C-alpha positions in Angstrom: 71.2 -160.8 -51.7 74.1 -158.5 -51.2 75.5 -158.9 -47.7 77.5 -155.6 -47.7 79.2 -153.0 -49.8 82.6 -154.8 -49.5 81.1 -158.1 -50.7 80.4 -156.5 -54.2 83.4 -154.4 -54.3 85.4 -154.1 -57.6 88.5 -152.4 -58.4 90.3 -151.5 -61.7 94.1 -151.1 -61.7 94.9 -148.5 -64.4 98.7 -149.4 -64.5 98.1 -153.1 -64.8 94.9 -152.8 -66.7 93.3 -155.6 -64.6 90.0 -155.8 -62.8 89.6 -157.4 -59.2 86.1 -158.6 -57.8 85.0 -159.7 -54.4 83.7 -163.2 -54.1 80.1 -161.9 -53.9 80.6 -160.2 -57.2 81.6 -163.5 -58.8 78.6 -165.1 -57.2 75.9 -162.8 -58.3 77.1 -162.9 -61.8 77.4 -166.8 -61.6 81.1 -166.8 -62.5 83.4 -169.3 -61.0 86.0 -167.6 -58.8 89.6 -168.0 -59.8 92.6 -168.6 -57.6 93.2 -166.1 -54.7 94.7 -163.0 -55.7 93.9 -163.7 -59.4 92.4 -160.8 -61.3 89.2 -160.9 -63.2 89.6 -161.8 -66.7 88.0 -160.2 -69.8 86.0 -163.3 -70.2 84.4 -162.8 -66.8 83.7 -159.3 -67.5 82.0 -160.1 -70.8 80.0 -162.7 -69.1 78.8 -160.4 -66.3 77.3 -158.1 -68.9 74.8 -160.8 -69.8 72.9 -160.0 -66.5 71.9 -156.6 -67.9 69.5 -155.6 -70.5 70.9 -154.9 -74.0 70.4 -151.2 -73.9 71.9 -151.0 -70.4 75.1 -152.8 -71.5 76.0 -149.9 -73.9 75.5 -147.4 -71.0 77.6 -149.6 -68.6 80.5 -149.7 -71.1 80.4 -146.0 -71.9 80.3 -145.1 -68.3 83.3 -147.4 -67.6 85.2 -146.0 -70.6 84.9 -142.4 -69.5 85.9 -143.2 -66.0 89.0 -145.4 -67.0 90.0 -143.0 -69.6 89.2 -139.6 -68.3 88.6 -140.1 -64.6 84.9 -139.2 -64.7 82.9 -140.8 -61.9 79.6 -142.6 -62.7 76.5 -143.6 -60.8 74.0 -145.8 -62.7 70.5 -147.2 -61.5 69.6 -150.2 -63.9 67.8 -153.4 -63.8 69.8 -156.5 -63.0 68.9 -160.2 -63.7 71.1 -162.5 -61.4 71.3 -166.2 -62.3 69.6 -167.0 -59.1 66.8 -165.1 -57.5 64.3 -162.6 -59.1 65.2 -159.5 -61.0 66.3 -156.5 -59.0 67.4 -152.8 -59.4 71.1 -152.2 -58.8 73.1 -149.0 -58.2 76.6 -149.3 -59.9 78.9 -146.7 -58.6 82.4 -145.9 -60.1 84.9 -143.4 -58.4 88.4 -142.5 -59.9 91.4 -142.5 -57.6 94.3 -140.1 -58.2 97.8 -140.0 -56.9 99.6 -136.8 -57.7 97.0 -135.9 -60.2 97.4 -139.1 -61.9 94.5 -141.7 -62.2 95.8 -144.9 -60.7 92.6 -146.9 -60.2 88.9 -146.9 -60.3 87.0 -148.3 -57.3 83.2 -149.1 -57.0 80.6 -151.4 -55.8 77.1 -152.8 -56.8 74.2 -152.1 -54.3 70.7 -153.6 -54.3 68.3 -150.6 -54.5 65.2 -152.6 -55.2 63.3 -151.6 -52.2 64.3 -147.9 -52.6 63.4 -148.1 -56.3 60.0 -149.4 -55.3 59.5 -146.7 -53.0 60.5 -144.1 -55.6 58.4 -145.8 -58.2 55.4 -145.9 -55.7 56.0 -142.3 -54.9 56.1 -141.3 -58.6 52.9 -143.3 -59.3 51.2 -141.7 -56.4 52.3 -138.3 -57.4 51.0 -139.1 -61.0 47.6 -140.2 -59.7 47.5 -137.0 -57.6 48.3 -134.9 -60.7 45.7 -136.8 -62.8 43.2 -136.4 -60.0 43.7 -132.7 -59.6 44.0 -132.2 -63.4 40.6 -133.8 -63.9 38.8 -132.5 -60.9 36.2 -129.8 -61.7 37.4 -127.9 -58.7 40.3 -125.6 -58.7 43.1 -126.2 -56.3 46.4 -124.6 -55.1 49.1 -124.7 -52.5 50.7 -121.9 -50.7 53.6 -121.8 -48.3 53.4 -120.2 -44.9 54.3 -116.9 -46.3 51.5 -117.1 -48.7 53.6 -117.8 -51.9 52.0 -120.1 -54.4 53.8 -123.4 -54.8 51.2 -125.5 -56.7 48.2 -124.9 -59.1 45.9 -127.4 -60.5 45.1 -127.6 -64.2 41.5 -126.6 -63.6 42.8 -123.5 -61.8 45.1 -122.5 -64.7 42.4 -123.1 -67.3 39.7 -121.3 -65.3 41.8 -118.2 -64.9 43.8 -118.5 -68.0 47.3 -118.4 -66.4 50.4 -120.5 -66.2 52.0 -121.8 -63.1 55.1 -119.8 -63.8 52.8 -116.7 -63.6 52.0 -117.6 -59.9 55.1 -119.5 -58.8 56.5 -117.9 -55.7 54.1 -114.9 -55.8 51.7 -113.8 -53.1 48.1 -112.8 -53.4 49.0 -109.2 -53.2 51.0 -109.5 -56.2 48.4 -111.3 -58.3 45.0 -110.0 -57.2 43.2 -106.8 -56.4 43.6 -105.4 -52.9 40.1 -106.4 -51.9 40.4 -110.0 -53.2 43.9 -110.5 -51.9 42.9 -109.1 -48.4 40.0 -111.8 -48.1 42.4 -114.5 -49.4 45.2 -113.7 -46.9 42.7 -113.2 -44.0 41.2 -116.8 -44.5 44.8 -118.3 -45.0 45.9 -116.8 -41.7 42.8 -118.1 -40.0 43.7 -121.6 -41.1 47.3 -121.3 -39.9 46.3 -119.9 -36.7 43.6 -122.4 -35.9 45.5 -125.3 -37.5 42.0 -126.6 -38.6 40.1 -126.6 -42.0 37.6 -124.0 -42.7 34.9 -123.5 -45.4 34.2 -120.0 -46.7 32.8 -118.2 -49.6 35.3 -116.1 -51.5 34.8 -113.7 -54.6 36.7 -113.1 -57.6 36.0 -110.8 -60.7 35.4 -112.0 -64.1 36.8 -110.3 -67.1 33.4 -108.7 -67.8 33.3 -107.2 -64.3 30.8 -109.7 -62.9 31.3 -111.4 -59.6 32.2 -115.1 -59.5 31.4 -116.8 -56.1 33.5 -119.7 -54.8 32.9 -122.3 -52.0 36.3 -122.6 -50.6 37.8 -125.3 -48.4 41.1 -124.4 -46.8 43.2 -126.8 -44.6 46.8 -126.7 -43.2 49.5 -129.3 -43.6 53.2 -130.1 -43.1 55.6 -131.7 -45.5 58.3 -134.2 -44.3 60.7 -131.4 -43.6 58.1 -129.8 -41.4 57.2 -126.9 -43.5 53.7 -125.5 -43.1 51.4 -125.0 -46.1 47.9 -124.0 -46.7 45.9 -126.0 -49.3 42.7 -124.8 -50.9 39.9 -126.4 -53.1 37.4 -124.2 -54.6 33.9 -124.9 -56.4 32.2 -122.3 -58.5 28.8 -121.7 -56.9 27.9 -118.5 -58.9 24.8 -120.0 -60.5 23.9 -121.7 -57.2 24.3 -118.5 -55.4 22.1 -116.7 -57.9 19.6 -119.6 -57.7 19.6 -119.4 -53.9 19.3 -115.7 -54.1 16.4 -116.1 -56.5 14.9 -118.9 -54.4 15.1 -116.7 -51.4 13.6 -113.7 -53.1 10.8 -115.9 -54.5 10.2 -117.4 -51.0 10.1 -114.0 -49.6 7.7 -112.8 -52.4 5.6 -115.7 -52.1 5.4 -115.4 -48.3 4.4 -111.7 -48.8 1.8 -112.6 -51.4 0.4 -115.2 -49.2 0.3 -113.0 -46.3 -1.4 -110.1 -48.2 -3.6 -112.3 -50.3 -7.3 -111.7 -49.7 -7.7 -115.4 -50.5 -7.4 -117.8 -47.6 -4.5 -120.0 -48.1 -4.8 -123.5 -46.4 -2.4 -126.4 -46.8 -3.0 -130.1 -45.7 -0.6 -132.9 -45.4 -1.3 -136.4 -46.5 -3.4 -137.1 -43.4 -5.4 -134.0 -44.2 -3.9 -132.3 -41.1 -3.6 -128.5 -41.4 -0.1 -127.4 -41.9 -0.8 -123.8 -43.1 -3.5 -121.4 -42.1 -3.1 -117.7 -43.1 -4.4 -114.6 -41.6 -7.0 -114.5 -44.4 -8.2 -117.9 -43.3 -8.6 -116.7 -39.8 -10.6 -113.8 -40.9 -12.7 -115.8 -43.3 -13.6 -118.7 -41.1 -13.0 -117.3 -37.5 -10.6 -119.9 -36.1 -7.3 -118.7 -35.1 -4.0 -120.3 -36.3 -3.2 -122.0 -33.0 -6.6 -123.6 -33.0 -6.3 -125.2 -36.5 -2.6 -126.0 -37.1 -2.2 -129.9 -36.8 -5.9 -130.6 -36.6 -7.5 -133.0 -39.1 -9.9 -131.2 -41.3 -12.8 -133.6 -40.3 -12.5 -132.3 -36.8 -13.1 -128.8 -37.9 -16.9 -128.1 -37.7 -17.1 -126.2 -41.0 -18.5 -128.6 -43.5 -22.0 -127.7 -44.7 -24.3 -130.8 -44.6 -25.3 -130.2 -48.4 -21.6 -130.6 -49.4 -20.1 -133.2 -47.2 -20.3 -136.1 -49.6 -18.8 -133.9 -52.3 -16.0 -132.8 -50.1 -15.2 -136.5 -49.1 -15.2 -137.5 -52.8 -12.6 -134.9 -53.7 -10.5 -135.9 -50.7 -10.7 -139.6 -51.8 -9.8 -138.7 -55.3 -6.7 -136.8 -54.2 -5.5 -139.7 -51.9 -6.0 -142.0 -54.9 -3.9 -139.6 -57.2 -6.7 -138.9 -59.6 -6.6 -135.1 -59.0 -3.7 -132.8 -59.6 -5.7 -129.6 -59.6 -9.4 -128.8 -59.1 -11.9 -126.1 -58.8 -15.2 -126.3 -57.0 -17.7 -124.2 -55.2 -19.5 -124.9 -52.0 -20.9 -123.5 -48.8 -19.1 -123.7 -45.4 -19.7 -122.8 -41.9 -17.8 -120.2 -40.0 -16.8 -120.5 -36.3 -19.9 -118.5 -35.3 -22.3 -120.8 -37.2 -22.9 -118.3 -40.1 -22.8 -119.6 -43.7 -20.5 -118.3 -46.4 -20.1 -119.3 -50.0 -16.7 -120.3 -51.1 -14.6 -121.1 -54.3 -11.9 -123.5 -53.7 -8.7 -123.8 -55.9 -6.9 -127.1 -55.0 -3.5 -128.2 -56.2 -2.2 -131.7 -55.1 1.5 -132.6 -54.8 2.4 -136.3 -55.0 5.8 -138.0 -54.1 7.9 -140.3 -56.2 5.7 -143.2 -55.2 2.4 -141.4 -56.2 1.3 -140.9 -52.7 -0.3 -137.6 -51.7 2.4 -135.4 -50.0 0.5 -132.1 -49.7 -2.7 -130.3 -50.8 -2.4 -126.7 -51.3 -5.8 -124.6 -51.4 -6.9 -121.1 -52.1 -10.3 -120.0 -50.8 -12.2 -117.1 -52.0 -15.2 -115.8 -50.2 -17.8 -115.3 -52.9 -20.8 -114.8 -50.6 -21.3 -111.1 -51.8 -20.6 -111.9 -55.4 -23.2 -114.8 -55.4 -25.8 -112.6 -53.8 -25.0 -109.9 -56.4 -25.1 -112.4 -59.2 -28.4 -113.6 -58.2 -29.6 -110.0 -58.1 -28.0 -109.4 -61.4 -29.4 -112.7 -62.9 -32.9 -111.6 -61.9 -32.4 -108.0 -63.3 -30.9 -109.6 -66.4 -33.9 -112.0 -66.8 -36.3 -109.0 -66.4 -34.2 -106.9 -68.8 -34.0 -109.8 -71.3 -37.7 -110.2 -71.1 -38.2 -106.5 -71.7 -35.7 -106.4 -74.5 -37.3 -109.5 -76.1 -40.6 -107.8 -76.0 -39.3 -104.6 -77.5 -37.2 -106.6 -79.9 -40.4 -108.6 -81.0 -42.3 -105.3 -81.3 -39.5 -103.7 -83.4 -39.3 -106.8 -85.5 -43.0 -107.0 -86.0 -43.0 -103.2 -87.0 -39.9 -103.9 -89.3 -41.7 -106.9 -90.8 -44.8 -104.7 -91.2 -42.8 -102.0 -92.8 -41.2 -104.5 -95.2 -44.6 -106.0 -96.0 -45.9 -102.5 -96.6 -43.0 -101.6 -98.8 -43.2 -104.9 -100.6 -47.1 -104.3 -101.0 -46.5 -100.8 -102.2 -44.2 -102.0 -104.9 -46.6 -104.7 -105.8 -49.4 -102.3 -105.7 -47.6 -100.2 -108.1 -46.8 -103.1 -110.3 -50.5 -104.2 -110.3 -51.6 -100.7 -111.1 -49.2 -100.4 -113.9 -50.2 -103.9 -115.2 -53.9 -102.8 -114.8 -53.3 -99.8 -117.1 -51.1 -101.8 -119.3 -53.8 -104.7 -119.5 -56.6 -102.1 -120.1 -54.5 -100.7 -123.0 -53.6 -104.2 -124.2 -56.9 -106.1 -123.4 -59.3 -103.5 -124.1 -58.3 -100.6 -126.2 -55.8 -102.4 -128.3 -58.1 -105.2 -129.0 -60.8 -102.8 -130.1 -58.4 -101.0 -132.2 -57.2 -104.3 -133.8 -60.9 -105.4 -134.2 -61.4 -102.1 -135.9 -58.4 -102.6 -138.1 -59.4 -106.1 -139.2 -62.9 -104.9 -139.9 -61.6 -101.9 -141.9 -59.2 -104.2 -143.9 -62.2 -106.4 -144.7 -64.4 -103.4 -145.8 -61.5 -101.9 -148.0 -61.4 -105.1 -150.0 -65.1 -104.6 -150.9 -65.1 -100.8 -151.4 -65.2 -98.7 -154.5 -61.9 -97.5 -155.6 -62.8 -93.8 -154.9 -63.6 -94.6 -151.2 -60.4 -96.7 -150.7 -57.9 -93.7 -150.0 -60.0 -92.3 -147.2 -60.6 -95.8 -145.8 -56.8 -96.4 -145.9 -56.2 -93.1 -144.1 -58.6 -94.4 -141.3 -56.8 -97.7 -141.3 -53.4 -95.9 -141.0 -54.8 -93.8 -138.0 -55.8 -97.0 -136.5 -52.4 -98.6 -137.0 -50.8 -95.5 -135.5 -53.2 -95.8 -132.4 -52.3 -99.5 -132.0 -48.6 -98.6 -132.2 -48.9 -95.8 -129.6 -51.1 -97.8 -127.1 -48.6 -100.7 -127.5 -45.6 -98.6 -126.7 -47.4 -97.0 -123.7 -48.5 -100.4 -122.6 -44.9 -101.7 -122.7 -43.6 -98.8 -120.9 -46.2 -99.1 -118.1 -45.6 -102.9 -117.7 -42.9 -104.6 -119.7 -44.1 -108.1 -120.6 -40.6 -109.6 -119.9 -40.8 -108.3 -116.3 -43.6 -110.7 -115.8 -41.3 -113.8 -116.2 -39.2 -112.9 -113.1 -36.0 -113.0 -115.2 -34.2 -110.0 -114.1 -31.4 -110.4 -116.5 -33.8 -110.5 -119.5 -35.7 -107.6 -118.1 -32.6 -105.4 -117.9 -31.5 -106.3 -121.4 -35.0 -105.3 -122.6 -34.6 -102.1 -120.6 -31.1 -101.5 -122.4 -32.8 -102.2 -125.7 -35.7 -99.8 -124.9 -33.3 -97.0 -123.7 -31.3 -97.2 -126.9 -34.4 -97.3 -129.2 -36.4 -94.6 -127.5 -33.6 -92.4 -125.8 -30.4 -93.2 -127.8 -28.8 -94.2 -124.5 -26.3 -97.1 -124.7 -26.2 -99.5 -121.6 -23.2 -101.9 -121.6 -23.6 -105.1 -119.8 -20.5 -106.7 -118.0 -22.2 -109.9 -116.9 -23.4 -113.0 -118.7 -25.1 -114.5 -115.6 -28.9 -114.9 -115.7 -30.6 -114.1 -112.5 -34.3 -114.9 -111.7 -35.5 -113.8 -108.2 -38.2 -115.7 -106.5 -39.5 -112.4 -104.8 -41.4 -110.5 -107.6 -41.1 -107.3 -105.5 -37.4 -107.4 -105.6 -37.4 -108.0 -109.4 -39.8 -105.0 -109.9 -38.0 -102.7 -107.5 -34.6 -103.4 -109.0 -36.0 -102.9 -112.5 -37.6 -99.6 -111.7 -34.6 -98.4 -109.6 -32.2 -99.2 -112.3 -34.4 -97.5 -115.0 -34.6 -94.4 -112.5 -30.8 -94.4 -112.2 -30.3 -94.6 -115.9 -32.8 -91.7 -116.5 -30.8 -89.8 -113.8 -27.7 -90.4 -115.9 -29.3 -89.3 -119.0 -30.8 -86.1 -117.4 -28.0 -84.9 -115.0 -24.5 -86.6 -115.9 -24.2 -85.1 -119.4 -23.5 -88.4 -121.0 -25.5 -91.0 -123.0 -23.9 -94.2 -121.9 -23.3 -96.2 -118.7 -22.2 -99.7 -117.6 -24.2 -102.2 -115.6 -22.5 -105.0 -113.8 -24.3 -107.9 -112.0 -22.5 -110.4 -109.7 -23.0 -112.6 -106.8 -21.2 -111.5 -103.6 -21.4 -113.6 -100.4 -25.1 -114.5 -100.8 -26.0 -111.2 -102.1 -26.9 -109.9 -105.5 -24.9 -106.7 -106.4 -26.0 -104.6 -109.3 -23.5 -101.7 -110.1 -24.5 -98.7 -112.5 -21.4 -96.7 -113.4 -21.1 -93.7 -115.6 -18.3 -91.4 -116.8 -20.4 -88.2 -116.4 -19.9 -85.0 -114.3 -20.6 -86.8 -111.0 -21.9 -85.1 -107.8 -20.9 -84.8 -104.2 -22.2 -87.9 -102.3 -22.2 -86.1 -99.0 -25.0 -83.7 -100.3 -27.1 -86.4 -101.8 -29.2 -87.1 -98.6 -29.7 -83.5 -97.6 -33.2 -82.4 -97.9 -33.4 -80.4 -101.1 -36.0 -80.1 -104.0 -33.6 -81.9 -106.4 -35.6 -84.4 -108.3 -32.4 -86.4 -108.8 -31.8 -86.5 -104.9 -35.5 -87.3 -104.3 -35.2 -90.3 -106.6 -32.0 -91.6 -105.0 -33.6 -91.1 -101.5 -36.7 -93.2 -102.6 -34.6 -95.8 -104.0 -32.4 -96.3 -100.9 -35.5 -96.2 -98.6 -37.4 -98.9 -100.5 -34.4 -101.1 -100.6 -33.8 -100.7 -97.0 -37.3 -101.6 -96.2 -36.9 -105.0 -98.2 -33.6 -105.7 -96.6 -31.3 -104.4 -99.2 -28.7 -101.6 -99.3 -27.8 -98.7 -101.5 -24.1 -97.5 -101.9 -22.5 -94.7 -103.8 -19.0 -94.5 -105.0 -18.8 -91.2 -106.5 -16.3 -88.3 -107.3 -17.3 -85.0 -109.1 -16.0 -84.8 -112.7 -14.9 -88.5 -113.0 -18.3 -89.9 -112.8 -20.5 -91.8 -110.4 -20.9 -95.5 -109.3 -24.0 -96.6 -107.6 -24.6 -100.1 -106.3 -28.0 -101.9 -105.4 -27.5 -104.9 -103.1 -30.4 -107.3 -102.1 -30.3 -110.7 -100.4 -29.9 -113.4 -103.1 -32.8 -115.7 -103.2 -32.5 -116.8 -106.7 -32.7 -119.8 -109.1 -29.5 -121.5 -110.1 -27.9 -119.1 -112.6 -27.2 -120.4 -116.1 -25.2 -119.0 -118.9 -27.0 -116.9 -121.5 -28.2 -119.5 -124.1 -30.8 -117.5 -126.0 -31.3 -118.3 -129.6 -30.9 -115.4 -132.1 -34.1 -114.7 -134.0 -34.2 -114.1 -137.8 -37.1 -111.8 -138.0 -39.8 -113.3 -135.8 -38.8 -117.0 -136.4 -35.7 -118.8 -135.4 -33.7 -120.8 -138.0 -34.5 -123.8 -135.9 -38.3 -123.2 -136.3 -38.0 -122.7 -140.0 -36.1 -126.0 -140.2 -38.7 -127.7 -138.1 -41.4 -126.2 -140.4 -39.6 -127.6 -143.5 -39.2 -131.0 -141.9 -42.4 -131.6 -140.0 -45.2 -129.1 -140.9 -46.0 -129.9 -144.6 -49.3 -131.4 -143.1 -49.1 -134.6 -145.3 -50.4 -132.8 -148.4 -53.7 -131.7 -146.7 -55.9 -129.1 -148.5 -57.6 -127.9 -145.3 -55.9 -127.3 -142.0 -57.6 -127.7 -138.5 -56.8 -124.6 -136.6 -57.5 -123.6 -132.9 -57.6 -120.0 -131.7 -56.5 -119.3 -128.2 -57.0 -115.7 -126.9 -58.7 -114.3 -123.8 -60.4 -111.5 -125.7 -63.5 -112.3 -127.6 -63.1 -109.5 -130.0 -59.7 -110.8 -131.0 -61.0 -114.3 -131.4 -64.0 -113.3 -133.4 -61.8 -111.1 -135.6 -59.3 -113.6 -136.4 -62.0 -116.2 -137.0 -64.0 -113.9 -139.3 -60.8 -113.4 -141.4 -59.6 -117.0 -141.4 -63.0 -118.4 -142.2 -62.7 -116.7 -145.6 -60.2 -119.0 -146.6 -61.5 -122.5 -147.5 -58.1 -124.1 -146.7 -58.5 -123.2 -143.0 -61.0 -124.8 -140.8 -61.5 -123.3 -137.2 -62.1 -126.4 -135.2 -62.0 -124.8 -131.7 -61.5 -121.6 -129.7 -60.1 -121.2 -126.1 -59.9 -118.3 -123.7 -56.9 -119.3 -121.6 -54.1 -121.9 -121.6 -55.8 -124.5 -119.4 -58.7 -124.8 -122.0 -56.2 -124.7 -124.8 -54.4 -127.8 -123.4 -57.6 -129.6 -122.8 -58.9 -129.0 -126.3 -55.5 -129.8 -127.9 -55.5 -133.2 -126.2 -59.1 -133.8 -127.4 -59.0 -132.4 -130.9 -55.2 -132.5 -131.9 -55.4 -129.6 -134.4 -52.7 -129.1 -137.0 -52.1 -125.4 -136.0 -52.8 -123.4 -132.9 -52.8 -119.5 -132.7 -51.6 -119.0 -129.1 -51.8 -115.6 -127.3 -49.0 -115.1 -124.9 -50.8 -113.1 -122.0 -53.8 -114.9 -120.6 -55.1 -115.5 -117.2 -55.0 -118.9 -115.3 -52.3 -120.3 -117.6 -50.4 -118.1 -120.0 -49.5 -119.0 -123.5 -45.8 -119.9 -122.5 -46.9 -122.7 -120.2 -49.6 -123.9 -122.4 -47.1 -124.1 -125.3 -44.6 -126.1 -123.3 -47.3 -128.6 -122.4 -48.7 -129.2 -125.8 -45.4 -129.2 -127.5 -44.1 -132.0 -125.1 -47.2 -134.0 -125.8 -47.7 -133.3 -129.6 -44.5 -132.0 -131.0 -46.0 -132.1 -134.6 -48.6 -129.5 -133.7 -47.6 -126.2 -135.3 -47.9 -123.4 -132.5 -47.8 -119.7 -133.6 -47.4 -117.2 -130.7 -49.5 -114.1 -130.9 -49.1 -110.8 -128.8 -49.7 -107.1 -129.0 -46.0 -106.7 -128.1 -43.3 -106.7 -130.8 -40.8 -108.1 -128.4 -37.8 -110.3 -129.5 -37.6 -111.5 -125.9 -41.2 -112.8 -126.0 -40.6 -114.2 -129.3 -37.5 -116.0 -128.0 -39.3 -117.1 -124.9 -42.3 -118.7 -127.0 -39.9 -120.4 -129.5 -37.9 -121.9 -126.5 -41.3 -123.1 -125.1 -41.9 -125.0 -128.4 -43.7 -122.5 -130.6 -42.8 -122.6 -134.3 -43.1 -118.9 -135.0 -44.2 -115.6 -133.3 -46.4 -112.9 -134.9 -47.6 -109.5 -133.6 -51.3 -109.1 -133.6 -50.9 -105.7 -135.2 -49.1 -107.2 -138.1 -50.1 -107.8 -141.7 -52.8 -110.6 -142.3 -50.8 -112.0 -145.2 -47.8 -112.5 -143.0 -49.9 -114.4 -140.5 -51.3 -116.6 -143.2 -47.8 -117.4 -144.6 -46.8 -118.3 -141.0 -49.7 -120.6 -140.6 -48.7 -122.4 -143.8 -45.1 -122.6 -142.7 -43.6 -120.2 -145.3 -41.8 -118.3 -142.3 
């Protein structure tokens, strides 16, 4: 657009205060040129300013003002929008002219600098892109001149090392780094300058904590437009990669060493099942050398045993199909010399991204000797197991025999006690009761002067009955025959208190009835022995008894606060009756599968536990009814409500007792009363049930202890079928427990055979 500097020339005459333009200056501002040698008017100048941006107009006026008034030159680069053509960049220059140090005029021109401006903008844009590129690069970068002075640092470099460019600008490595680090930097820089080619090296720097940082450095030479030489560098932190490479190398070396030293044969196949790895152990195991095997398909190696060919083919097919990642199997293989070895194979399959088999890595263990040894061991084990089973069966049989003998011993003792007790009860006591009944009948008909002597005889008979009853009870407590261990122990507590003044405190409200009679008897006798030991040796007259279920076992603990004893000396062989009793209890419990435990300390008392396997009926809470004398309140109420006999004047009565003397004695006495008719007699419970169904008497006198079926069971049956029949329990034992058991079975009352006949008659009529 501008044809030359002179074409856009302008001049300001300070003295005349006028402006002169060239024709081109008028043209580019779209102002009509005046007559020749006519100066530019103020209107032209004002119009020319319309070609500039508003903010640039102020700058132009200010620059002209300073130049015209003070003689300061100006040089402006601003956008210009001509009337014709496209917008451009122009450079407006103004220079003052002085004569004799006096400003006489200002001259200047307007030049088109669009292309230069584009070049500058492009350069600035390029430099900005370069800066952004370097600032955002994860790699550090720097420039040094030929003398090794830093002239540029990237942002990553500054951030990585925590420095500013001013810290490095114009300085060399010797001024910034340690001697060793600076030496390696400078050495590599000089190599680049000497060869005039790029190099790639690994350089090291130190971290603040003293650790080493490894850098992969690319260094290359270049020249600027002035011909100056520089060394540029780009660095990537490869510390982690370096450590990983080092670890990988160490791992590879260790793996190769392990493979080389492994007693296992390491064999690897490719996807075509060609052998790619064959270790020394494989050579020794199978006999083929490495050069005979590498690259050969496995089906060309004559090592497959015919018994396992199909299994081997299936495994290979499964690996090719991607169904096996790892596997273990055993087989037999042939060696090169034709001998057979037993092998265990551990296979690991590797697949590529497409799921195709890439490699199969196997470890083979020669287990020939192991299999032979295992077979021998298996035979020995079978023989040993057979002998052990035989000995175990023999020991078990002996243990069972011992347990049976122990149980039988307990039951024999029980039977002997019962036999003596029954003799006293069934023979001697019955005779004494019969004698007492006869004596009572005789006294009523005697002369008065004979009655005192007869009464003395009667008293002796009563004392004899009482003594034999007490001895019979001690030998075989009737409550023990029920199998109710809780009731038996409560009876024992009562007996100990009444006969020895010894108080036994229960800490359990659970009733326990064991199915095994030997357990019940043994526990009862053992606890009685323990209580007697406390009474004799502990120096106290009280103890606590606790029963509880514990993991399928019944645990009974007897604890006292007596003088105690040393448990370590209990089992020593001495003549102490106390120790003999404890030893006997322990051994008899052990023979029956139980245990005996002592928790004891001298002075503070002893605690002894008896533990037996729990084979019991379902425990129930204690629900015994309290007796009022020999008859419960419930039975009295039942008598008042049900047993008035409809106004009868004669009662039909049946006597049930297994002793003829007792039946005859009762029959003789009761037959003297016209109001009572003896309609039947029975010697056991079964006969009593049969006759009750047939005759249906009003009252039954029921003995408790009878053969075949006892009085308790017979009472339950008759009461369930004929609740209106009044049943009165009879026994030689004055026992609240037996009385309670009979009343719970359905009896209306309970009387002692040794009691007063008037009391029995009143009970028959329902007055008690």
